[in-house]
XYZ file of C-alpha atoms in Angstrom:
785
model
C -70.657 131.650 -73.223
C -67.100 132.764 -73.758
C -64.992 133.170 -70.579
C -64.263 136.895 -70.862
C -67.919 138.026 -71.258
C -68.951 135.691 -68.403
C -66.349 137.179 -66.009
C -67.464 140.695 -67.024
C -71.212 139.732 -66.492
C -70.271 138.393 -63.025
C -68.304 141.393 -62.113
C -71.224 143.695 -62.921
C -73.676 141.550 -61.078
C -71.501 141.191 -58.074
C -71.817 144.924 -57.132
C -75.654 144.296 -56.656
C -75.429 141.034 -54.611
C -76.479 141.554 -50.940
C -74.274 140.490 -48.066
C -76.836 137.833 -46.982
C -76.765 136.002 -50.140
C -72.930 136.260 -50.420
C -72.697 134.476 -46.929
C -75.228 131.797 -47.621
C -74.403 130.772 -51.236
C -70.887 129.644 -50.804
C -71.752 127.811 -47.738
C -74.582 125.904 -49.586
C -72.238 125.285 -52.602
C -69.573 123.776 -50.363
C -72.069 121.471 -48.768
C -73.421 120.385 -52.104
C -69.994 119.763 -53.526
C -68.999 117.701 -50.546
C -72.007 115.605 -50.513
C -72.007 115.190 -54.296
C -68.429 114.198 -54.441
C -68.873 111.674 -51.708
C -71.862 110.300 -53.685
C -69.847 110.162 -56.863
C -66.918 108.411 -55.211
C -69.169 105.963 -53.561
C -70.751 105.166 -56.969
C -67.314 104.890 -58.556
C -66.003 102.559 -55.812
C -69.105 100.448 -56.036
C -68.699 100.083 -59.851
C -64.950 99.050 -59.439
C -66.030 96.610 -56.782
C -68.569 95.026 -59.021
C -66.076 94.761 -61.870
C -63.741 92.833 -59.649
C -66.507 90.700 -58.137
C -67.909 89.792 -61.689
C -64.489 89.194 -62.942
C -63.764 86.702 -60.108
C -67.126 85.192 -60.592
C -66.700 84.522 -64.178
C -63.227 82.992 -63.678
C -64.628 80.794 -60.783
C -67.693 79.600 -62.781
C -65.533 79.135 -66.105
C -62.990 77.087 -64.154
C -65.706 74.934 -62.463
C -67.383 74.221 -65.798
C -63.984 73.439 -67.398
C -62.940 71.081 -64.573
C -66.390 69.187 -64.677
C -66.302 68.771 -68.378
C -62.721 67.331 -68.047
C -64.136 64.899 -65.448
C -67.066 63.953 -67.749
C -64.874 63.328 -70.785
C -62.297 61.135 -68.716
C -64.607 58.384 -67.792
C -65.463 57.336 -71.382
C -61.703 57.144 -72.095
C -61.367 54.745 -69.248
C -64.228 52.452 -70.236
C -63.258 52.416 -73.985
C -59.534 51.619 -73.287
C -60.506 48.506 -71.029
C -62.846 47.217 -73.807
C -60.337 47.762 -76.595
C -57.537 46.108 -74.500
C -59.701 43.109 -73.673
C -60.681 42.668 -77.496
C -57.160 43.102 -78.616
C -55.810 40.459 -76.079
C -58.717 38.178 -77.140
C -60.167 38.318 -73.561
C -63.494 39.056 -75.318
C -64.780 37.173 -78.216
C -66.428 39.683 -80.559
C -68.288 36.884 -82.249
C -69.913 36.065 -78.818
C -72.410 38.883 -78.370
C -73.463 37.583 -75.103
C -69.927 37.957 -73.605
C -69.806 41.480 -74.885
C -73.151 42.470 -73.356
C -72.026 40.881 -69.953
C -68.691 42.791 -70.217
C -70.662 46.093 -70.812
C -73.230 45.200 -68.047
C -70.556 44.714 -65.535
C -68.949 48.006 -66.483
C -71.836 50.121 -65.716
C -70.965 50.101 -62.084
C -67.553 51.645 -62.659
C -69.070 55.068 -63.738
C -71.973 57.441 -63.209
C -74.718 56.504 -65.715
C -75.457 60.166 -66.090
C -72.071 60.635 -67.751
C -72.133 57.509 -70.022
C -75.167 56.535 -72.079
C -74.065 53.668 -74.037
C -71.005 51.173 -74.763
C -70.993 49.183 -77.975
C -68.902 47.457 -80.612
C -69.412 47.360 -84.326
C -67.579 44.934 -86.714
C -66.190 45.808 -90.090
C -68.988 43.523 -91.530
C -71.710 45.723 -90.002
C -72.585 43.627 -86.928
C -73.576 45.817 -83.937
C -73.987 45.063 -80.142
C -74.219 47.499 -77.236
C -75.625 48.398 -73.984
C -77.381 51.766 -73.431
C -79.073 53.885 -70.752
C -82.342 55.232 -72.175
C -84.504 58.209 -71.124
C -86.880 55.604 -69.575
C -84.030 55.305 -66.970
C -83.583 51.676 -67.974
C -80.596 49.777 -69.571
C -81.367 48.078 -72.961
C -79.219 45.898 -75.189
C -79.154 46.853 -78.819
C -78.335 44.543 -81.684
C -78.267 44.999 -85.436
C -76.894 42.753 -88.139
C -77.740 39.665 -90.281
C -79.560 38.197 -87.275
C -81.935 41.166 -87.234
C -82.096 41.588 -91.026
C -80.295 44.878 -90.683
C -82.911 46.449 -88.161
C -82.221 47.821 -84.732
C -83.588 45.436 -81.968
C -83.874 46.584 -78.385
C -83.970 44.005 -75.526
C -84.410 43.986 -71.833
C -81.525 43.039 -69.620
C -81.542 40.339 -66.878
C -79.233 40.756 -63.702
C -76.421 38.933 -65.412
C -76.312 41.178 -68.412
C -78.080 38.804 -70.896
C -80.800 39.974 -73.239
C -84.393 39.065 -72.356
C -87.673 40.248 -73.959
C -87.598 42.126 -77.372
C -88.833 45.542 -76.386
C -88.632 47.271 -79.759
C -87.973 46.804 -83.470
C -86.438 49.886 -84.864
C -85.456 51.201 -88.307
C -82.626 49.825 -90.607
C -79.335 50.394 -88.917
C -75.895 50.041 -90.373
C -73.145 51.225 -87.975
C -70.656 51.656 -90.698
C -72.554 54.795 -91.961
C -72.924 56.410 -88.621
C -70.756 59.405 -87.889
C -69.051 57.909 -84.994
C -67.864 54.922 -87.032
C -66.562 56.967 -89.951
C -64.768 59.228 -87.564
C -62.954 56.124 -86.065
C -61.926 54.863 -89.470
C -60.781 58.324 -90.589
C -58.772 58.959 -87.515
C -57.203 55.622 -87.261
C -56.834 56.025 -83.404
C -58.854 56.956 -80.409
C -60.744 60.113 -81.235
C -64.079 61.956 -80.367
C -66.713 61.953 -82.987
C -68.522 65.125 -84.119
C -71.597 65.988 -82.256
C -74.530 64.199 -83.874
C -78.172 63.611 -83.052
C -79.220 60.186 -81.623
C -81.061 58.183 -84.164
C -83.558 56.878 -81.443
C -84.084 59.849 -79.070
C -84.262 63.603 -79.502
C -80.854 64.421 -78.040
C -77.189 65.262 -78.942
C -74.508 62.854 -78.438
C -70.818 62.551 -78.938
C -68.866 59.305 -78.907
C -65.344 58.316 -78.077
C -64.341 55.741 -80.637
C -61.227 53.607 -81.383
C -60.677 51.384 -84.433
C -59.386 47.809 -83.634
C -57.018 46.219 -86.219
C -55.761 42.630 -86.413
C -52.215 41.638 -86.491
C -52.215 41.990 -90.263
C -53.556 45.503 -89.869
C -56.950 44.744 -91.100
C -59.893 46.595 -89.521
C -61.778 44.342 -87.168
C -64.304 46.918 -85.924
C -64.868 49.952 -83.778
C -65.366 50.182 -79.942
C -67.391 53.257 -78.734
C -68.668 54.891 -75.697
C -71.541 57.380 -75.922
C -71.704 60.632 -73.926
C -75.005 62.500 -73.935
C -74.662 66.239 -73.990
C -77.927 66.718 -72.300
C -76.087 65.783 -69.053
C -73.855 68.780 -69.562
C -76.933 70.913 -69.994
C -78.432 69.632 -66.744
C -75.195 70.551 -65.048
C -75.079 74.012 -66.516
C -78.664 74.568 -65.309
C -77.667 73.809 -61.642
C -75.039 76.674 -61.696
C -76.139 80.035 -60.281
C -74.648 82.892 -62.307
C -75.702 85.981 -60.425
C -79.425 86.643 -60.641
C -79.933 86.372 -64.394
C -76.455 85.249 -65.853
C -76.241 82.331 -68.245
C -73.605 80.008 -69.366
C -73.405 78.142 -72.752
C -70.898 75.980 -74.680
C -70.428 75.974 -78.318
C -67.651 74.483 -80.784
C -65.383 76.540 -82.907
C -68.002 76.492 -85.765
C -70.518 78.289 -83.564
C -72.764 75.331 -83.054
C -74.367 75.002 -79.672
C -73.242 72.193 -77.369
C -75.170 72.944 -74.235
C -76.548 75.943 -72.244
C -77.966 76.713 -68.886
C -81.340 77.617 -70.421
C -84.398 75.421 -71.197
C -83.600 76.062 -74.980
C -82.819 72.652 -76.866
C -79.379 72.679 -78.523
C -81.151 71.702 -81.887
C -84.024 72.872 -83.887
C -87.182 71.007 -85.020
C -89.308 71.324 -88.162
C -92.992 72.316 -88.270
C -93.919 68.624 -87.324
C -91.642 68.684 -84.271
C -89.035 66.357 -85.708
C -85.393 67.234 -84.878
C -83.565 68.543 -87.919
C -80.101 69.671 -87.107
C -77.813 71.174 -84.444
C -78.496 74.699 -83.399
C -76.294 77.547 -84.453
C -75.641 79.656 -81.210
C -76.150 82.919 -83.171
C -79.622 81.712 -84.037
C -80.414 81.058 -80.310
C -83.935 82.214 -79.268
C -82.289 83.298 -75.958
C -81.485 87.013 -76.583
C -78.508 87.164 -74.032
C -76.901 84.212 -75.811
C -77.663 85.480 -79.214
C -76.313 88.995 -78.378
C -73.114 87.445 -76.862
C -72.351 85.251 -79.946
C -72.967 88.182 -82.336
C -70.701 90.336 -80.349
C -67.806 87.752 -80.452
C -68.123 87.179 -84.147
C -67.881 90.998 -84.761
C -65.012 91.601 -82.087
C -62.796 88.345 -82.291
C -61.701 85.358 -84.532
C -62.966 82.488 -82.473
C -60.611 80.107 -84.260
C -57.517 81.993 -82.691
C -58.900 82.064 -78.984
C -56.424 79.909 -77.133
C -56.758 81.282 -73.612
C -59.382 82.700 -71.348
C -60.596 86.152 -72.607
C -62.968 88.721 -71.076
C -65.195 91.249 -72.594
C -67.937 93.713 -72.199
C -70.946 94.280 -74.486
C -74.272 95.974 -74.360
C -77.767 94.496 -74.684
C -80.616 96.907 -74.771
C -78.379 99.632 -73.455
C -77.268 97.602 -70.495
C -73.626 96.413 -69.990
C -72.882 92.591 -69.800
C -69.717 90.894 -68.763
C -68.578 87.811 -71.011
C -65.874 85.429 -70.633
C -64.898 82.689 -72.980
C -62.616 79.774 -72.073
C -61.454 77.156 -74.430
C -61.723 73.492 -73.725
C -59.524 71.342 -76.110
C -57.762 67.894 -75.948
C -55.736 65.857 -78.431
C -58.649 63.624 -79.335
C -60.724 66.290 -81.142
C -62.634 68.177 -78.447
C -62.480 71.880 -79.348
C -65.204 73.918 -77.530
C -65.528 77.396 -76.037
C -67.165 77.803 -72.571
C -68.932 81.260 -72.306
C -70.193 82.777 -69.134
C -72.505 85.856 -69.374
C -73.193 88.068 -66.257
C -75.414 91.192 -66.604
C -74.012 94.232 -64.823
C -77.508 95.234 -63.669
C -77.627 92.107 -61.254
C -75.166 93.976 -59.135
C -76.210 97.403 -59.598
C -79.362 97.545 -57.593
C -77.761 98.211 -54.294
C -75.534 100.876 -55.908
C -78.540 102.713 -57.207
C -80.272 102.401 -53.810
C -77.242 104.087 -52.267
C -77.330 106.786 -54.912
C -80.903 107.500 -54.308
C -80.280 107.709 -50.417
C -77.316 110.134 -51.203
C -79.553 112.428 -53.217
C -82.081 112.722 -50.502
C -79.376 113.316 -47.860
C -77.998 116.038 -50.120
C -81.381 117.726 -50.526
C -81.988 117.403 -46.717
C -78.579 118.913 -46.002
C -79.095 121.740 -48.438
C -82.475 122.475 -46.919
C -81.214 122.463 -43.303
C -78.077 124.536 -44.501
C -80.364 127.143 -46.279
C -82.631 127.571 -43.131
C -79.660 127.936 -40.734
C -77.819 130.117 -43.135
C -80.756 132.626 -43.448
C -80.950 133.063 -39.578
C -77.203 133.309 -39.128
C -76.662 135.797 -41.834
C -79.638 137.963 -40.585
C -77.953 137.837 -37.152
C -74.568 138.760 -38.675
C -75.612 141.502 -41.101
C -77.960 143.563 -39.086
C -75.029 145.499 -37.303
C -73.259 145.674 -40.646
C -76.357 147.359 -42.259
C -76.314 149.910 -39.545
C -72.615 150.579 -40.190
C -73.395 150.927 -43.949
C -76.009 153.599 -43.128
C -73.716 155.521 -40.853
C -70.940 155.524 -43.472
C -73.420 156.907 -46.166
C -74.340 159.811 -43.870
C -70.713 160.527 -43.176
C -70.138 160.581 -47.009
C -72.949 163.152 -47.323
C -71.138 165.421 -44.783
C -72.779 164.518 -41.579
C -69.670 163.516 -39.575
C -71.316 163.284 -36.174
C -72.215 159.495 -36.352
C -71.965 156.731 -33.634
C -73.007 153.019 -34.009
C -73.407 150.015 -31.575
C -71.634 146.779 -32.297
C -74.095 144.187 -31.289
C -73.021 140.795 -29.684
C -70.541 139.545 -32.308
C -67.010 140.260 -31.146
C -65.572 141.090 -34.507
C -68.478 143.393 -35.367
C -67.983 145.145 -32.036
C -64.347 145.586 -33.037
C -65.560 146.959 -36.362
C -68.071 149.346 -34.885
C -65.449 150.649 -32.329
C -63.040 151.224 -35.213
C -65.758 152.989 -37.277
C -66.517 155.268 -34.339
C -62.821 156.092 -34.004
C -62.664 156.742 -37.800
C -65.536 159.076 -37.622
C -63.804 160.967 -34.731
C -60.580 161.099 -36.673
C -62.353 162.275 -39.792
C -63.920 165.300 -37.729
C -60.448 166.108 -36.463
C -58.939 165.597 -40.010
C -61.627 167.971 -41.595
C -60.601 170.690 -39.297
C -56.895 170.083 -39.952
C -57.613 169.955 -43.626
C -59.140 173.394 -43.661
C -56.034 174.867 -41.895
C -53.704 172.794 -44.184
C -55.486 174.151 -47.240
C -54.729 177.894 -46.339
C -50.976 176.876 -45.730
C -50.847 175.030 -49.114
C -52.217 177.906 -50.995
C -49.344 180.047 -49.584
C -46.772 177.581 -50.461
C -48.062 177.337 -54.144
C -47.518 181.085 -54.355
C -43.927 180.732 -53.134
C -43.145 177.751 -55.356
C -44.603 179.419 -58.443
C -42.007 182.177 -57.890
C -39.149 179.713 -57.505
C -40.322 177.776 -60.705
C -40.220 181.088 -62.615
C -36.583 181.619 -61.496
C -35.625 177.993 -62.376
C -37.108 178.317 -65.903
C -34.962 181.487 -66.461
C -31.741 179.442 -65.394
C -32.762 176.446 -67.682
C -33.311 178.867 -70.629
C -29.867 180.353 -70.142
C -28.226 176.863 -69.949
C -30.358 175.530 -72.961
C -29.300 178.192 -75.262
C -25.575 178.463 -74.211
C -24.756 174.725 -74.224
C -22.222 173.513 -76.873
C -24.341 170.474 -77.298
C -27.268 170.550 -79.742
C -30.408 170.457 -77.693
C -33.997 170.014 -79.009
C -37.502 169.917 -77.388
C -40.257 168.315 -79.467
C -43.598 166.802 -78.963
C -43.448 163.032 -78.121
C -46.357 161.929 -80.370
C -45.782 163.655 -83.586
C -42.168 164.944 -83.235
C -42.699 168.635 -83.974
C -39.889 170.794 -82.643
C -40.942 173.199 -79.878
C -37.602 174.734 -79.163
C -34.004 174.248 -80.327
C -30.742 176.019 -79.191
C -28.030 177.739 -81.309
C -25.805 174.633 -81.387
C -28.462 172.680 -83.179
C -28.989 175.377 -85.736
C -25.092 175.385 -86.288
C -25.176 171.516 -86.558
C -28.047 171.313 -88.976
C -27.437 174.528 -90.966
C -31.294 175.387 -90.682
C -32.647 178.611 -89.339
C -34.980 178.813 -86.409
C -37.931 179.602 -88.616
C -37.240 176.479 -90.762
C -37.117 174.205 -87.654
C -39.921 175.285 -85.303
C -43.305 173.606 -85.926
C -41.624 171.112 -88.214
C -40.661 167.569 -87.438
C -37.306 165.541 -88.077
C -39.241 163.723 -90.771
C -40.244 166.975 -92.563
C -36.550 168.145 -92.477
C -35.288 164.674 -93.602
C -32.789 164.734 -90.709
C -32.681 161.013 -90.336
C -30.481 159.050 -92.795
C -31.534 155.615 -91.452
C -35.157 155.858 -90.716
C -35.182 152.214 -89.322
C -32.725 153.305 -86.583
C -34.784 156.374 -85.763
C -37.925 154.168 -85.307
C -36.046 151.771 -83.070
C -34.835 154.646 -80.963
C -38.232 156.135 -80.739
C -39.538 152.690 -79.660
C -36.847 152.668 -76.923
C -38.004 156.045 -75.724
C -41.657 154.823 -75.574
C -40.863 151.572 -73.731
C -38.139 152.757 -71.228
C -38.652 156.656 -71.016
C -35.241 157.440 -71.981
C -32.082 156.250 -74.021
C -28.491 157.221 -73.857
C -25.582 157.685 -76.380
C -26.964 156.176 -79.462
C -24.965 156.689 -82.699
C -27.266 158.193 -85.421
C -26.610 159.482 -88.756
C -28.251 162.839 -89.502
C -28.555 164.789 -92.765
C -27.957 168.688 -92.627
C -29.762 171.316 -94.707
C -27.108 171.020 -97.416
C -27.144 167.080 -97.558
C -24.047 166.777 -95.548
C -24.031 163.511 -93.398
C -23.086 163.928 -89.842
C -22.790 161.401 -86.938
C -24.384 162.363 -83.648
C -24.309 160.905 -80.191
C -27.870 161.183 -79.287
C -29.441 161.006 -75.725
C -33.154 161.548 -75.125
C -35.618 161.487 -72.307
C -39.468 162.002 -71.816
C -40.452 164.998 -69.993
C -43.668 166.725 -69.183
C -44.169 170.438 -70.147
C -47.523 172.149 -69.471
C -49.227 168.709 -69.078
C -47.886 167.612 -72.500
C -45.481 164.628 -73.071
C -42.374 166.057 -74.779
C -39.014 164.786 -75.884
C -35.852 166.418 -74.502
C -32.790 165.363 -76.685
C -29.094 166.285 -76.766
C -26.883 165.634 -79.936
C -23.053 165.653 -79.578
C -21.345 166.006 -83.047
C -18.816 162.997 -83.274
C -18.361 163.148 -87.078
C -14.780 163.946 -87.102
C -14.085 161.494 -84.281
C -15.770 158.683 -86.280
C -13.802 159.699 -89.406
C -10.533 159.501 -87.464
C -11.569 156.096 -86.109
C -12.488 154.932 -89.544
C -9.061 156.061 -90.933
C -7.281 154.219 -88.150
C -9.235 151.090 -88.786
C -8.324 151.085 -92.552
C -4.630 151.516 -91.707
C -4.774 148.722 -89.074
C -6.306 146.444 -91.704
C -3.700 147.165 -94.208
C -1.021 146.353 -91.609
C -2.834 143.151 -90.851
C -2.902 142.128 -94.351
C 0.754 142.931 -94.789
C 1.735 140.856 -91.781
C -0.397 137.870 -92.923
C 1.279 138.083 -96.367
C 4.649 137.655 -94.668
C 3.813 135.288 -91.908
C 1.297 132.443 -91.429
C -1.709 133.590 -89.523
C -1.267 131.467 -86.318
C 2.467 132.745 -86.320
C 1.434 136.227 -86.749
C -1.034 135.988 -83.774
C 1.633 134.396 -81.550
C 4.053 137.278 -82.575
C 1.663 139.883 -81.755
C 0.849 138.309 -78.333
C 4.530 137.579 -77.499
C 7.671 139.389 -78.935
C 10.018 136.507 -78.081
C 11.355 134.066 -80.582
C 8.766 131.519 -81.975
C 9.858 128.050 -82.752
C 7.851 124.874 -82.903
C 8.843 121.147 -83.457
C 6.645 119.370 -86.175
C 7.143 115.628 -86.189
C 5.881 115.226 -89.746
C 6.069 117.545 -92.766
C 6.777 117.522 -96.412
C 9.018 120.029 -98.032
C 9.299 121.064 -101.740
C 12.226 122.987 -103.395
C 11.843 124.131 -107.027
C 14.495 125.876 -109.227
C 14.181 127.205 -112.754
C 16.718 125.272 -114.986
C 18.344 127.583 -117.569
C 17.432 130.727 -115.752
C 20.943 132.108 -115.676
C 21.593 131.992 -119.539
C 17.988 133.401 -119.766
C 18.800 136.360 -117.603
C 21.663 137.321 -119.772
C 19.327 137.754 -122.680
C 16.614 139.781 -121.010
C 16.660 143.224 -119.377
C 16.362 143.152 -115.336
C 12.737 144.661 -115.685
C 11.566 141.959 -118.072
C 13.345 139.270 -115.910
C 11.546 140.283 -112.674
C 8.335 140.529 -114.444
C 8.692 137.025 -115.794
C 9.675 135.687 -112.356
C 6.634 137.507 -110.771
C 4.245 135.839 -113.177
C 5.791 132.386 -112.549
C 5.978 132.728 -108.678
C 2.435 134.252 -108.586
C 1.210 131.126 -110.410
C 3.014 129.022 -107.760
C 1.442 131.046 -104.950
C -1.894 130.391 -106.382
C -1.165 126.535 -106.468
C 0.041 126.640 -102.972
C -3.214 128.323 -101.739
C -5.202 125.753 -103.968
C -3.614 122.687 -102.379
C -3.417 124.287 -98.835
C 0.275 124.571 -98.495
C 2.355 127.191 -96.930
C 4.799 129.133 -98.950
C 8.138 129.721 -97.132
C 10.217 131.959 -99.386
C 11.885 132.582 -102.722
C 15.620 132.899 -103.264
C 16.444 134.145 -106.760
C 14.721 131.731 -109.025
C 14.263 129.095 -106.329
C 10.879 128.526 -104.642
C 10.211 126.677 -101.313
C 6.882 125.455 -99.991
C 5.934 123.067 -97.105
C 2.762 120.975 -96.191
C 1.666 119.906 -92.797
C 2.519 123.082 -90.798
C 1.890 125.557 -89.151
C -1.558 123.552 -88.964
C -0.717 119.685 -89.183
C -2.537 117.846 -91.715
C -2.403 113.999 -92.433
C -2.247 114.331 -96.349
C 0.578 116.830 -96.639
C 2.753 114.540 -98.629
C -0.154 113.972 -101.225
C -0.921 117.680 -101.450
C 2.931 118.442 -102.063
C 3.038 115.893 -104.746
C -0.003 117.228 -106.431
C 1.359 120.773 -106.345
C 4.646 119.587 -107.807
C 2.819 117.997 -110.845
C 0.715 121.191 -111.308
C 3.946 123.318 -111.249
C 5.426 121.273 -114.049
C 2.237 121.912 -116.028
C 2.418 125.603 -115.276
C 5.919 125.906 -116.458
C 5.068 123.981 -119.662
C 2.253 126.539 -120.164
C 4.684 129.427 -119.781
C 7.021 127.929 -122.376
C 4.294 127.980 -124.892
C 3.018 131.534 -123.837
C 6.409 133.241 -123.567
C 8.370 131.044 -126.072
C 11.185 130.841 -123.583
C 13.404 127.790 -123.308
C 13.443 126.934 -119.637
C 12.350 124.025 -117.346
C 11.820 123.483 -113.584
C 13.765 121.084 -111.283
C 11.761 119.857 -108.219
C 12.932 117.920 -105.023
C 10.680 116.624 -102.256
C 11.373 115.159 -98.837
C 9.421 114.242 -95.723
C 10.181 114.177 -92.135
C 10.462 116.187 -88.901
C 11.459 119.831 -88.967
C 11.540 123.006 -86.755
C 9.569 126.006 -87.977
C 9.479 129.522 -86.475
C 10.482 133.117 -86.512
C 13.745 134.369 -84.936
C 15.299 137.858 -84.532
C 13.607 141.134 -83.802
C 13.726 142.889 -87.251
C 12.554 141.934 -90.764
C 10.588 138.824 -89.446
C 10.568 135.777 -91.685
C 9.075 132.366 -91.138
C 11.597 129.769 -91.872
C 12.307 125.919 -91.457
C 15.412 124.237 -89.994
C 16.446 120.633 -89.897
C 17.892 117.605 -91.670
C 14.713 117.061 -93.539
C 15.013 120.548 -95.219
C 18.688 119.919 -96.211
C 17.771 116.510 -97.803
C 14.773 118.264 -99.722
C 17.272 120.961 -101.077
C 19.648 118.131 -102.295
C 16.830 116.427 -103.987
C 16.265 119.525 -106.110
C 19.903 120.449 -106.568
C 20.849 116.934 -107.682
C 17.801 116.341 -109.794
C 17.352 116.751 -113.512
C 15.421 119.631 -115.413
C 11.948 118.761 -115.929
C 12.021 116.030 -113.205
C 10.539 115.671 -109.700
C 13.068 113.767 -107.489
C 11.654 112.376 -104.182
C 13.305 110.690 -101.312
C 12.582 107.087 -100.208
C 10.545 108.460 -97.320
C 8.336 110.366 -99.563
C 8.080 107.472 -102.018
C 6.716 105.205 -99.314
C 4.100 107.581 -98.357
C 2.851 108.057 -101.909
C 3.647 104.802 -103.890
C -0.089 103.818 -103.930
C -1.392 107.129 -105.251
C 1.222 107.989 -107.695
C 3.388 106.527 -110.475
C 7.139 106.503 -109.659
C 10.350 105.485 -111.404
C 13.226 104.220 -109.412
C 16.423 106.373 -110.201
C 18.546 104.365 -108.039
C 21.352 105.294 -105.540
C 23.075 108.715 -105.949
C 25.758 110.459 -103.957
C 24.111 113.080 -101.685
C 26.345 115.736 -100.064
C 26.537 115.226 -96.358
C 24.372 111.984 -96.584
C 26.305 109.500 -98.609
C 24.487 107.203 -101.037
C 20.675 107.605 -101.088
C 17.962 105.671 -103.168
C 15.740 108.339 -104.748
C 12.617 107.990 -107.125
C 11.153 110.137 -110.059
C 7.562 111.224 -109.551
C 5.781 110.663 -112.966
C 2.120 111.287 -112.343
C -1.139 110.009 -110.787
C -2.019 106.349 -110.767
């Protein structure tokens, strides 16, 4: 159900809820919430405790298995190394089988027979001799080779380790084809064989083997020590993993090594013969099978190099799983798995949960019973108060109630009785006040009529245009004479029409914004709006409006001040100011003009780096004698206007013109790093412009340009006819560069040349005599590189 309809339904039903239910239900809800929250937190804390306990249990069991397997695997290493060293040092004669069996017999006391099942040696020629501990709990000597016609003979053992009676003649046996022998030859060093099935008894074995070579590096044979994996399975069965937890060990290929169950780590055919090692995922134990399938789906077993913990589900129940790798440098690479069902630890939590539920129900029942009696005790006096209040509402003011034994209700009853007495007194006073009020209404009506007459006189005689209109649709109810003069309409044309009907508003969007302000704030003041008169004359009015109530109707009272002439005067003044501003900016740079307006004193500023250009039209004096003054000035205006455009193009500041001379500067009044480059570029453009003028006017004249770079002082001095000018030795040298140049050439000083020699092509002129400076080396600017 959506929230809003639900709240509306609760609001409607709450008017019909009795007081007793209102008192009981919140009390019961609080108790239920408290008990339920306590039970929930208890359940959550129990689960967290279980997670921690199972994690510690998994780690402890996994570590114990890992440590025990390390111990099991160390004993075969010790025995094998002793035998290998004895054979290498010729302390044992491998041709004397009796000495070998006696050595093996004496070594049986060095270890636990449960960990070591056999010790043996096989020669490269296929001879085999060994001592093994059988399932019959007896030691037997085994031999195979030429003396036994290739069959495996089993003998009893006397107390000295010598063979006695022949116990059994087995099948053909060649040790060189056994997995442990092949593993030793392949590794070439001490190594564990792959897990294999014992050829005599149905059990899995693994052999620690080491090849023995002669001094000429020829294979003499292989020494081996068998380790029966059923011993590991017996150890795992002794471990207690919760109530129903299990452990198992498998290799990286998924083959079962051992488990804590009764399941054999291999499978048999229909005749009961052992066929092959069991794949863990094919286990008949549901818990092991589910764990292996989960691991194959969730993780790459080949990449597990540290202890990992997981949680998986079997038949909807969570189970905790931990795998720990067991690995050594001789070929052991197994995974130890510990599985703990979560249900083993949840019984007590579920029992606590059931107890909590029963306690909650008991608390609710007890609370409900106590609540009923308590609310009846509390609400009885309140019900009497309600009945007395109903009688007072019907006009029966003579009421009195008793408060009962509850202090707060006694106070309430006392207050109610006082209220009833005051109501009786107020009723009498109200009757008297009604008569007085009617008299005051008569007096105020007369005063209101007088006020309306005064308002009417002020309304119609005001010099401001005043209108009264309906707020909703804008129809005019009343307007004064000033409005009729402002709009050129007659009274009949305005009344019962709206401003929209008369097309008064020039900008309807502004009107709608003003109307929105009026709706939101109830008034607005001094808004400039354009209005259209009857004769389409546009006037500007300063409009103020306020919402008023007339005869219970929302109306708009607005005044309009005609400011058309004032706005026209302001616009004319603005235009003149813009003209003055443009004229000033045409004479002075904008920063200098701003400083001059803010401060009338002299303006002078030092610039440490600037580039000055002087240009003079060569052959201008003879030309002026052949042209009229008007034609001459017109030509100069075209040329200098072109130069002005170039100065603006390159971001340079024109300083002045003197006759046919033109001066421009780069790097001030706003400093810039590339001022020398910009001036040089303008100089080349000026040459091109003069060449274009020669073609266009067919007048024989050229331009002479001089450029220099250095520090200058720039500013405005004097109080009349302001002019922005430059002073300094840099300016004088730039002037000399122009005056001592050649027509059509651009002569630059050595300072400017150093600035621009990588961007432009120059030609050295050599040293020339410069007035006031002596000899100076100058250059001709030829073009861009």
